[in-house]
PDB file of C-alpha atoms in Angstrom:
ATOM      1  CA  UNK A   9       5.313  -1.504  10.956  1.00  0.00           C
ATOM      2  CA  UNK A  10       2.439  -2.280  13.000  1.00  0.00           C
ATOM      3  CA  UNK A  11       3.648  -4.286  16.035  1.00  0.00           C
ATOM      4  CA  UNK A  12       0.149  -6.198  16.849  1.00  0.00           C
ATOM      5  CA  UNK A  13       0.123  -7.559  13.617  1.00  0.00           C
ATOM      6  CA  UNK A  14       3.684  -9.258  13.783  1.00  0.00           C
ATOM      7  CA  UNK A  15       2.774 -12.709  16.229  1.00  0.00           C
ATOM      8  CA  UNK A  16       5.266 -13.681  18.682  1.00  0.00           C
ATOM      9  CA  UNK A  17       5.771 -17.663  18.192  1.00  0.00           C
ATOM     10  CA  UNK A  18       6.353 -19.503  21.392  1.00  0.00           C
ATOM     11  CA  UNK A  19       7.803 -23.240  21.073  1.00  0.00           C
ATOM     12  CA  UNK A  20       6.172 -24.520  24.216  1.00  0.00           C
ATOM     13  CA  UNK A  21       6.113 -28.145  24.106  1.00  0.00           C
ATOM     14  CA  UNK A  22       9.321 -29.506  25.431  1.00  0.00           C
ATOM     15  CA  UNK A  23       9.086 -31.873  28.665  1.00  0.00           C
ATOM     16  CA  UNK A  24      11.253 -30.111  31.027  1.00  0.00           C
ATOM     17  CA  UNK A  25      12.570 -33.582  32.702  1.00  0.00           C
ATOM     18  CA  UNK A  26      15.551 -32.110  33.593  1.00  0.00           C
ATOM     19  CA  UNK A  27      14.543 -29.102  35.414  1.00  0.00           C
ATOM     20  CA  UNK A  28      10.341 -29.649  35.979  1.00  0.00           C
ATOM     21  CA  UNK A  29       9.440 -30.284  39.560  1.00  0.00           C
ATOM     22  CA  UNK A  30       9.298 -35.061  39.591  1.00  0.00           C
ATOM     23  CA  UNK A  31       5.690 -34.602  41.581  1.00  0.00           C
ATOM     24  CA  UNK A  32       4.108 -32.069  39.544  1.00  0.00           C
ATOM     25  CA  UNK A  33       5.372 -33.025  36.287  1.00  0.00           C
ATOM     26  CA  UNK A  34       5.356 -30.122  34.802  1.00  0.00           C
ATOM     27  CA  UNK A  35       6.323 -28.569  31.158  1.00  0.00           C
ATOM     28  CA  UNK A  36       8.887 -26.664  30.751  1.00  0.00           C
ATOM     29  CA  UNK A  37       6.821 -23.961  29.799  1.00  0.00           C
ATOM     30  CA  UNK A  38       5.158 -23.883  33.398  1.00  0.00           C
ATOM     31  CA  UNK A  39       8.668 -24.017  35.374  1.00  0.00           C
ATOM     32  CA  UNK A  40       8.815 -21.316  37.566  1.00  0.00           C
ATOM     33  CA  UNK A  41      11.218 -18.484  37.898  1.00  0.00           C
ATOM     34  CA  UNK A  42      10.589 -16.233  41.196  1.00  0.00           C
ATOM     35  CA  UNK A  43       7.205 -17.761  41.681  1.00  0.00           C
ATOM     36  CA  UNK A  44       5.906 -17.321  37.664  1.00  0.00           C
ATOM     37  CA  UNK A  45       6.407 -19.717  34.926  1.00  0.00           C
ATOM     38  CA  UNK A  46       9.337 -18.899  32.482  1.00  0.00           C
ATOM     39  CA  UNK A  47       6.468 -18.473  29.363  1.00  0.00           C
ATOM     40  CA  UNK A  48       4.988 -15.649  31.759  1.00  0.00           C
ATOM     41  CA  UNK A  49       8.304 -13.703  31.620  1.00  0.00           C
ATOM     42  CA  UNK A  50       8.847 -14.513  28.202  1.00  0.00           C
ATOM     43  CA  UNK A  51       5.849 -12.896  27.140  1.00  0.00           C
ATOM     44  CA  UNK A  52       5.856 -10.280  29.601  1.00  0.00           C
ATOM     45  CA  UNK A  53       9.666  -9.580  28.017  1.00  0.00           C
ATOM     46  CA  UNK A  54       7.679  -9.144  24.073  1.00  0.00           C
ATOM     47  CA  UNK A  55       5.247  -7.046  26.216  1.00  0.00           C
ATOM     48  CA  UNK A  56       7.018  -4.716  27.207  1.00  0.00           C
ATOM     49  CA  UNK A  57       8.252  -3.759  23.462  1.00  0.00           C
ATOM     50  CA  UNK A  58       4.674  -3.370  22.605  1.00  0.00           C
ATOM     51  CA  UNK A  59       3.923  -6.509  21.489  1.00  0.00           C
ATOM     52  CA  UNK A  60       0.740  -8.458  22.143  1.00  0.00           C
ATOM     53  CA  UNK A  61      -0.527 -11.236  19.305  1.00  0.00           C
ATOM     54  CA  UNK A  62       0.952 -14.996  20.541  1.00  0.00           C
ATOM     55  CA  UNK A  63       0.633 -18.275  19.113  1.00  0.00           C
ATOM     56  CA  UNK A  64       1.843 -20.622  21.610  1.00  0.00           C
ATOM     57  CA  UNK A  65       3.058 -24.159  20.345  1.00  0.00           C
ATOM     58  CA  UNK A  66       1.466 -26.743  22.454  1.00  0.00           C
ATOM     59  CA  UNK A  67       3.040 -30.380  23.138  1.00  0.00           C
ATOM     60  CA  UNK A  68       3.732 -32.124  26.385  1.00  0.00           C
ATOM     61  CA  UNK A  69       1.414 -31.557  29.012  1.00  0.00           C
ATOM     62  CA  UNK A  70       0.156 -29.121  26.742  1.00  0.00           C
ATOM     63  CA  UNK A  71      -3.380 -29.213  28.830  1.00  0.00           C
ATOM     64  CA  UNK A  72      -1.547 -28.197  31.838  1.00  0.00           C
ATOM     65  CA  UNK A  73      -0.849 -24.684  29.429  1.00  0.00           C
ATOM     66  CA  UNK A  74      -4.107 -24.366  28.802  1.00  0.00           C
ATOM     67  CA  UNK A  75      -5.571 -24.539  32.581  1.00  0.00           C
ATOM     68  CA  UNK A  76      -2.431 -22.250  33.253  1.00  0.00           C
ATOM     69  CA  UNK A  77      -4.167 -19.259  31.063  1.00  0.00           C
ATOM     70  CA  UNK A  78      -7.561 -20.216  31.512  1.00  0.00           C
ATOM     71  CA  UNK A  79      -7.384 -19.875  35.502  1.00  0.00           C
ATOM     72  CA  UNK A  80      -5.457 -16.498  34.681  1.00  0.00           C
ATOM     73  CA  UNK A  81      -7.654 -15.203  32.243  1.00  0.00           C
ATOM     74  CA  UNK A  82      -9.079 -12.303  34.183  1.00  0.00           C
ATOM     75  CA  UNK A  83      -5.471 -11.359  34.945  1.00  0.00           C
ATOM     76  CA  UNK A  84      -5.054  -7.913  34.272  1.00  0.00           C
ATOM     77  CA  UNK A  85      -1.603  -8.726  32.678  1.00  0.00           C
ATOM     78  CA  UNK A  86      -2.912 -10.981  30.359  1.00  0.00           C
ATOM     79  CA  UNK A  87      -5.822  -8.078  29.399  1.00  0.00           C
ATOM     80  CA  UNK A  88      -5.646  -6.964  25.695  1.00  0.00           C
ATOM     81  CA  UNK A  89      -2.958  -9.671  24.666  1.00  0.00           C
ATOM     82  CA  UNK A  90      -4.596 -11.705  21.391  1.00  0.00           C
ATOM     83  CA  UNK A  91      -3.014 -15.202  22.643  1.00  0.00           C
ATOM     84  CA  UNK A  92      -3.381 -18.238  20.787  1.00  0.00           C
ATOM     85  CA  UNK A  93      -2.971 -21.822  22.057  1.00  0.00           C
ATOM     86  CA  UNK A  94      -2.428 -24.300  19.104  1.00  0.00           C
ATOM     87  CA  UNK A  95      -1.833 -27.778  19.949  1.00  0.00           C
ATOM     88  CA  UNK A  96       1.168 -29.037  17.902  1.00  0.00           C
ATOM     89  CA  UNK A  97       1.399 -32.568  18.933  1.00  0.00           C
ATOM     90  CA  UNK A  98       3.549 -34.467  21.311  1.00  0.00           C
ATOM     91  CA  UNK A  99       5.796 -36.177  19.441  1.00  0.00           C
ATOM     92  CA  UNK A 100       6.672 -32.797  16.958  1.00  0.00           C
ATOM     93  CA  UNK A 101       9.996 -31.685  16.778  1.00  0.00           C
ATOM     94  CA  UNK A 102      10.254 -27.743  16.316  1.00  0.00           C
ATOM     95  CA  UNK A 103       9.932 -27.821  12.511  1.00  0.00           C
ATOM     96  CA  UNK A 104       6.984 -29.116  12.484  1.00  0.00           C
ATOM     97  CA  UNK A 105       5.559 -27.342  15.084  1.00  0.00           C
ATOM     98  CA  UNK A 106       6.765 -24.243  13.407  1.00  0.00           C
ATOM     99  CA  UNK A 107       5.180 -25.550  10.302  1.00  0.00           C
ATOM    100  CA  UNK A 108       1.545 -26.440  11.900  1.00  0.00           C
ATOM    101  CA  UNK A 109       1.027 -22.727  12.449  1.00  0.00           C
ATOM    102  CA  UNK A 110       1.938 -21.024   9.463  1.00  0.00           C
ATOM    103  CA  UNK A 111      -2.031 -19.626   8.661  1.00  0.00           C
ATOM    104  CA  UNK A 112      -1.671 -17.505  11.928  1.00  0.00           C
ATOM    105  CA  UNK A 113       1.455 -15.628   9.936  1.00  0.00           C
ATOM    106  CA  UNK A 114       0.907 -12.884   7.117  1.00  0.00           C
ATOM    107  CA  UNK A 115       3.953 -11.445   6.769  1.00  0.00           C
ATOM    108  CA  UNK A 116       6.839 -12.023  10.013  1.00  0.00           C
ATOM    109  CA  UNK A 117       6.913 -13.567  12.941  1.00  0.00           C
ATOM    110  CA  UNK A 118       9.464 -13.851  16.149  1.00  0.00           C
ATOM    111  CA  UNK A 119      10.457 -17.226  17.531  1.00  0.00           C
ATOM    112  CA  UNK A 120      11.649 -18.011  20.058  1.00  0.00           C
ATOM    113  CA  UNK A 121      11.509 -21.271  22.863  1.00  0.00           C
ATOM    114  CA  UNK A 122      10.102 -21.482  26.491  1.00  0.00           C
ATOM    115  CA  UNK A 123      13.883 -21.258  28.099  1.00  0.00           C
ATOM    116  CA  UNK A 124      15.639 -18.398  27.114  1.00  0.00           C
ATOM    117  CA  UNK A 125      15.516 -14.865  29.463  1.00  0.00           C
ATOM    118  CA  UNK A 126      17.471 -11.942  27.759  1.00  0.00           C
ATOM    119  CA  UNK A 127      17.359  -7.920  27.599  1.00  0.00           C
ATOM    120  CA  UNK A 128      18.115  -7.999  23.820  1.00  0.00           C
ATOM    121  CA  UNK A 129      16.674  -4.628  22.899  1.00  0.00           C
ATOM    122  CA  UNK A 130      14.232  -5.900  19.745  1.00  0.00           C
ATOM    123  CA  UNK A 131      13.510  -2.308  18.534  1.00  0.00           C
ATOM    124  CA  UNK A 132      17.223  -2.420  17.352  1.00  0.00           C
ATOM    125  CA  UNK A 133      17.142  -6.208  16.589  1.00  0.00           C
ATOM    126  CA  UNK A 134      14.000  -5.423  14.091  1.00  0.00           C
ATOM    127  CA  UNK A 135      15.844  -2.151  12.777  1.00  0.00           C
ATOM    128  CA  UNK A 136      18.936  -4.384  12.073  1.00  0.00           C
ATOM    129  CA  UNK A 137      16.885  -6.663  10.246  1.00  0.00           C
ATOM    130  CA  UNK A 138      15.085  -4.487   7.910  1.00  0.00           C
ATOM    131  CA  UNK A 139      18.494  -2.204   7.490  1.00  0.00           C
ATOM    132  CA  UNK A 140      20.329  -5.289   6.683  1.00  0.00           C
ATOM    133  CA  UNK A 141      18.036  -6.793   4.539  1.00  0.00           C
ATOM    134  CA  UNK A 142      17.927  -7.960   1.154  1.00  0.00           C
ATOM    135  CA  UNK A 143      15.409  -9.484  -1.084  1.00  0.00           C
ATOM    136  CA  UNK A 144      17.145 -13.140  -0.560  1.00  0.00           C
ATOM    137  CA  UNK A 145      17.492 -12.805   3.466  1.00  0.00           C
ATOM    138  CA  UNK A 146      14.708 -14.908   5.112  1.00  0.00           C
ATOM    139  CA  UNK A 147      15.529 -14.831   9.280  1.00  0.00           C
ATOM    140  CA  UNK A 148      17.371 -13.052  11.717  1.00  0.00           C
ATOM    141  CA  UNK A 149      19.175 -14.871  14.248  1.00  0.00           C
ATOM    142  CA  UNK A 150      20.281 -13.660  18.171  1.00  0.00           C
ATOM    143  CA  UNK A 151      23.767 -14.544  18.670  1.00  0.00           C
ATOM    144  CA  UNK A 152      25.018 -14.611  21.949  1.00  0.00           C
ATOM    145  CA  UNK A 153      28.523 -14.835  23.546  1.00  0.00           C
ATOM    146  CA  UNK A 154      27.941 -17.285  26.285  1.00  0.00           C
ATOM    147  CA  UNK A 155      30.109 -17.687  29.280  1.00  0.00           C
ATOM    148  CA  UNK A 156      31.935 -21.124  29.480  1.00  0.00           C
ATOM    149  CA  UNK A 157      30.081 -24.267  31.755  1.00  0.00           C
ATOM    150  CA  UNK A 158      33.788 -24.853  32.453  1.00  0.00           C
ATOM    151  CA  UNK A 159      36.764 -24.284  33.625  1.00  0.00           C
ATOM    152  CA  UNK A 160      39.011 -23.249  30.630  1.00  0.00           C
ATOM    153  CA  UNK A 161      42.784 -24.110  30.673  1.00  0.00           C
ATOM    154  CA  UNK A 162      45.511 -23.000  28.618  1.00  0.00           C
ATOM    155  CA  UNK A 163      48.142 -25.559  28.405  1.00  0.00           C
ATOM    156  CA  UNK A 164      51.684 -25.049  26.481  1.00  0.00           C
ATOM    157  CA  UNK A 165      53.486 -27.543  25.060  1.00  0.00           C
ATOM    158  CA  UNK A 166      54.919 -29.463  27.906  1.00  0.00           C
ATOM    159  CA  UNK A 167      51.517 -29.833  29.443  1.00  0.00           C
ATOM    160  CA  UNK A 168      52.138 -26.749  32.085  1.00  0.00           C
ATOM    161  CA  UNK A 169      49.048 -25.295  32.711  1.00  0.00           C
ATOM    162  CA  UNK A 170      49.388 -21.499  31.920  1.00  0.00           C
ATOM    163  CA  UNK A 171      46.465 -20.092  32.886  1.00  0.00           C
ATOM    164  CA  UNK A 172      43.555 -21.478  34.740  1.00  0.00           C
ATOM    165  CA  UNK A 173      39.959 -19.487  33.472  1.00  0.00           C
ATOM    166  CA  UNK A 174      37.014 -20.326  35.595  1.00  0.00           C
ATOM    167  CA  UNK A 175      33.800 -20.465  33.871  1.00  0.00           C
ATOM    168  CA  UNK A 176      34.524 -17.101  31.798  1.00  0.00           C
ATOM    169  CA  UNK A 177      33.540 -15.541  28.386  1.00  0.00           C
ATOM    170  CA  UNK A 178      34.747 -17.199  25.483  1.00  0.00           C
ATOM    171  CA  UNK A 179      35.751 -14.390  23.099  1.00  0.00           C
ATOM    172  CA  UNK A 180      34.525 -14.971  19.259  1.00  0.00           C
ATOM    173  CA  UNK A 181      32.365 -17.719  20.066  1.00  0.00           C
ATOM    174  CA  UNK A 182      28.912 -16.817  19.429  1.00  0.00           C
ATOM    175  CA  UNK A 183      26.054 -19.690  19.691  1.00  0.00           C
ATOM    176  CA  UNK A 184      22.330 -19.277  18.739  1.00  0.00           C
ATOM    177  CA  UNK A 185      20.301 -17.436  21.124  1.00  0.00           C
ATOM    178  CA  UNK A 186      17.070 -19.003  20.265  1.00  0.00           C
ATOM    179  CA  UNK A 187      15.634 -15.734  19.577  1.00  0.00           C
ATOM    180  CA  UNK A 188      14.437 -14.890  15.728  1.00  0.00           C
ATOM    181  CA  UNK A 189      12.586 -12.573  13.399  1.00  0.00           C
ATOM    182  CA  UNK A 190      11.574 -14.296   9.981  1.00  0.00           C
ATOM    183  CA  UNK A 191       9.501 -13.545   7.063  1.00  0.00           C
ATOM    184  CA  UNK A 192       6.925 -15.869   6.099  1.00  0.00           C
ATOM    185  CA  UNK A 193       9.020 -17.729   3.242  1.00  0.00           C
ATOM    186  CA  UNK A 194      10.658 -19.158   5.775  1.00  0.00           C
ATOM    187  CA  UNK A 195       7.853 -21.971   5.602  1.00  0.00           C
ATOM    188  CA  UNK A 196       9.120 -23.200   2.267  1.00  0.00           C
ATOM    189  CA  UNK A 197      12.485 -24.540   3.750  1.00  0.00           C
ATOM    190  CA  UNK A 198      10.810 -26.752   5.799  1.00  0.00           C
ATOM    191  CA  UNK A 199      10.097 -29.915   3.848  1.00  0.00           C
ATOM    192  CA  UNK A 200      10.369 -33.038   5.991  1.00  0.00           C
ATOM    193  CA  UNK A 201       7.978 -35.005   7.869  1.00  0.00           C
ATOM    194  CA  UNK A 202       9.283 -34.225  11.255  1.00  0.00           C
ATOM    195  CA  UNK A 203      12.296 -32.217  10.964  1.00  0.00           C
ATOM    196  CA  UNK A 204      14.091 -30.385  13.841  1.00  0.00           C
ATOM    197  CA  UNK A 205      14.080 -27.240  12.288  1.00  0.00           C
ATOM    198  CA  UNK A 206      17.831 -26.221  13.866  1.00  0.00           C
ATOM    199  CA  UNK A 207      19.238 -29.256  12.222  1.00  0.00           C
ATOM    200  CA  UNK A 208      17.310 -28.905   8.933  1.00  0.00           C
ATOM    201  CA  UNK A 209      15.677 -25.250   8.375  1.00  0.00           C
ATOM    202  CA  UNK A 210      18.676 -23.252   9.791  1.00  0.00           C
ATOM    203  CA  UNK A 211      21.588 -25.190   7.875  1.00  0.00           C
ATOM    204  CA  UNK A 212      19.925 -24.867   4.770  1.00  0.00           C
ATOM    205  CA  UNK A 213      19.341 -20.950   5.348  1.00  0.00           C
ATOM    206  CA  UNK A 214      22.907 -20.256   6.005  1.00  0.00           C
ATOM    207  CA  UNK A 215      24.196 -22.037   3.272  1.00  0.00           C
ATOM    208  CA  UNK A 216      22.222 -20.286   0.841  1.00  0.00           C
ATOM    209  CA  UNK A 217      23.293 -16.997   2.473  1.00  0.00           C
ATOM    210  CA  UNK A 218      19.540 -16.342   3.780  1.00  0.00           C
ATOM    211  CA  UNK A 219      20.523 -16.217   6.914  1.00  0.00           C
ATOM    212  CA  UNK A 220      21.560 -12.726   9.045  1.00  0.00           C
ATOM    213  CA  UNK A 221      23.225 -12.746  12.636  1.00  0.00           C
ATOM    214  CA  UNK A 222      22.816  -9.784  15.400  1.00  0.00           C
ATOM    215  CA  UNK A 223      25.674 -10.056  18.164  1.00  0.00           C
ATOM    216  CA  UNK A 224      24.083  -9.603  21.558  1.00  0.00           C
ATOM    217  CA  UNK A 225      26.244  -8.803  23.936  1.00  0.00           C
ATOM    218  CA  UNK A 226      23.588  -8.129  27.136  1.00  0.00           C
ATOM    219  CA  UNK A 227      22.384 -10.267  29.121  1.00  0.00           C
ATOM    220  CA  UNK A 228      21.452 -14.059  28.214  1.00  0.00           C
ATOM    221  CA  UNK A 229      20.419 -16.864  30.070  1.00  0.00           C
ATOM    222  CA  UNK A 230      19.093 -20.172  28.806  1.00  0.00           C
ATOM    223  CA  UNK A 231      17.307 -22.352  31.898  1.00  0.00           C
ATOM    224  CA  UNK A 232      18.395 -26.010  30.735  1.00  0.00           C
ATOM    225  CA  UNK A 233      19.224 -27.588  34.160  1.00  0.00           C
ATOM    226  CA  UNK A 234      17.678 -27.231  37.403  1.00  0.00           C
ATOM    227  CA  UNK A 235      20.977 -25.463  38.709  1.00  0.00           C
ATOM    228  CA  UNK A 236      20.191 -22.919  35.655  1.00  0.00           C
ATOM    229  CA  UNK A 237      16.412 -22.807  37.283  1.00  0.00           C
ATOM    230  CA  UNK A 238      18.275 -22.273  40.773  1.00  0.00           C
ATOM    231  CA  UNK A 239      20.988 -18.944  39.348  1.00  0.00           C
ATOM    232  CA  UNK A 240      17.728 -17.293  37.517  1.00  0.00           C
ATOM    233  CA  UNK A 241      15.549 -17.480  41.260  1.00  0.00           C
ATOM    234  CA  UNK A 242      18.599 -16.296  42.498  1.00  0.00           C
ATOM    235  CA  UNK A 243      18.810 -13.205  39.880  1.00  0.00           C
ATOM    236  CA  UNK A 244      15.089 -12.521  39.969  1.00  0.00           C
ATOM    237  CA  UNK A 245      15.546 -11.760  43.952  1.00  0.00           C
ATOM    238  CA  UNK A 246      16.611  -7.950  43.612  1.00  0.00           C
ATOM    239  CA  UNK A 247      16.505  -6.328  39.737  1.00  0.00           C
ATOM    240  CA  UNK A 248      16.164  -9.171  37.415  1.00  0.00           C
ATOM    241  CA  UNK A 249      18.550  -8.196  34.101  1.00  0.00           C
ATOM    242  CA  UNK A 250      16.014  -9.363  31.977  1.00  0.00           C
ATOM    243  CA  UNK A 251      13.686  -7.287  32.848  1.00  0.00           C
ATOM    244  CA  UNK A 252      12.158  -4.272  30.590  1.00  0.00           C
ATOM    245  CA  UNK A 253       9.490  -3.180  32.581  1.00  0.00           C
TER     246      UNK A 253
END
């Protein structure tokens, strides 16, 4: 398969209050990790597979996006990438916005949001996907096996605390990535006005068994506080481990 003709979709219209910088009031999308905004890494990160058609979903601040690649346009790393900026509206929630660029998609398309860094290797994620598939499967979700926010205890019976487990893996519990690979039919499954296509679109797909799941076990980081923003500076210092090339 050709990889400029499968688009890499980028949800990029979140707000970013809890991370953005109060006076510049920026979008998430425009945050910055070691000096460049997260949605440079991200596509840098798609880049360096080979990849270079994106449709960018454009909400809040979504102007500010646009400046972003305009003043960056002679950019050498931005030379030969086919990247489209589609204004989505403000008020969309990701099924929608996912919805509002379905003529840019032929066949598949990746997904994935303006927050998550990760070195899941998507030759092998695509192989799985295409190995694994049957004529019924529609998507093909990252699952990642996060480390705990917390401190995890394990308490016996008269409340003695056994073991005390700071902030460590939590074996067989694997979350959503927010990194996909779907065929085009996945348009059909999204039916509301507004839906928020992880509370409608994905359900639905795993109930009807339409659904696959690739364990990644690398590296994974999702940027959702500004103490998040403040560990990825800090791993972007010396050999960030999301980086490909």
């Amino acid at each position: 398969m050709n990889k400029n003709e499968i688009p890499i979709v980028i949800l990029s219209g979140g707000l970013g209050t809890r991370i953005a910088d109060n006076k510049k009031k920026l979008p998430k999308a425009l945050v910055s990790i070691n000096s460049k905004p997260i949605l440079y890494h991200i596509i840098k990160y798609f880049k360096c597979y080979g990849y270079s058609k994106f449709v960018i979903c454009l909400g809040y601040k979504g102007k500010m996006i646009k400046n972003y690649f305009e003043q960056n346009k002679n950019n050498k790393f931005f030379k030969n990438l086919d990247i489209k900026l589609v204004d989505t509206g403000i008020r969309s929630n990701t099924g929608l916005r996912i919805k509002k660029i379905e003529k840019y998609i032929n066949k598949f398309f990746f997904l994935t949001y303006c927050d998550g860094l990760t070195n899941l290797d998507l030759d092998k994620f695509l192989k799985f996907f295409f190995r694994k598939n049957k004529s019924n499967n529609i998507g093909l979700v990252a699952a990642v096996n996060t480390q705990s926010r917390f401190g995890i205890l394990k308490i016996n019976k008269t409340n003695q605390i056994q073991e005390f487990n700071e902030k460590q893996i939590i074996e067989n519990l694997w979350i959503n990535g927010g990194y996909y690979f779907f065929n085009k039919n996945v348009f059909k499954f999204i039916k509301e006005k507004n839906p928020i296509f992880e509370q409608t679109t994905l359900p639905l797909l795993a109930k009807q068994n339409r659904l696959l799941s690739y364990k990644h076990k690398g590296f994974w980081y999702c940027m959702d506080t500004l103490k998040d923003r403040m560990e990825l500076n800090k791993l972007s210092k010396k050999n960030p481990p999301w980086k490909i090339c």
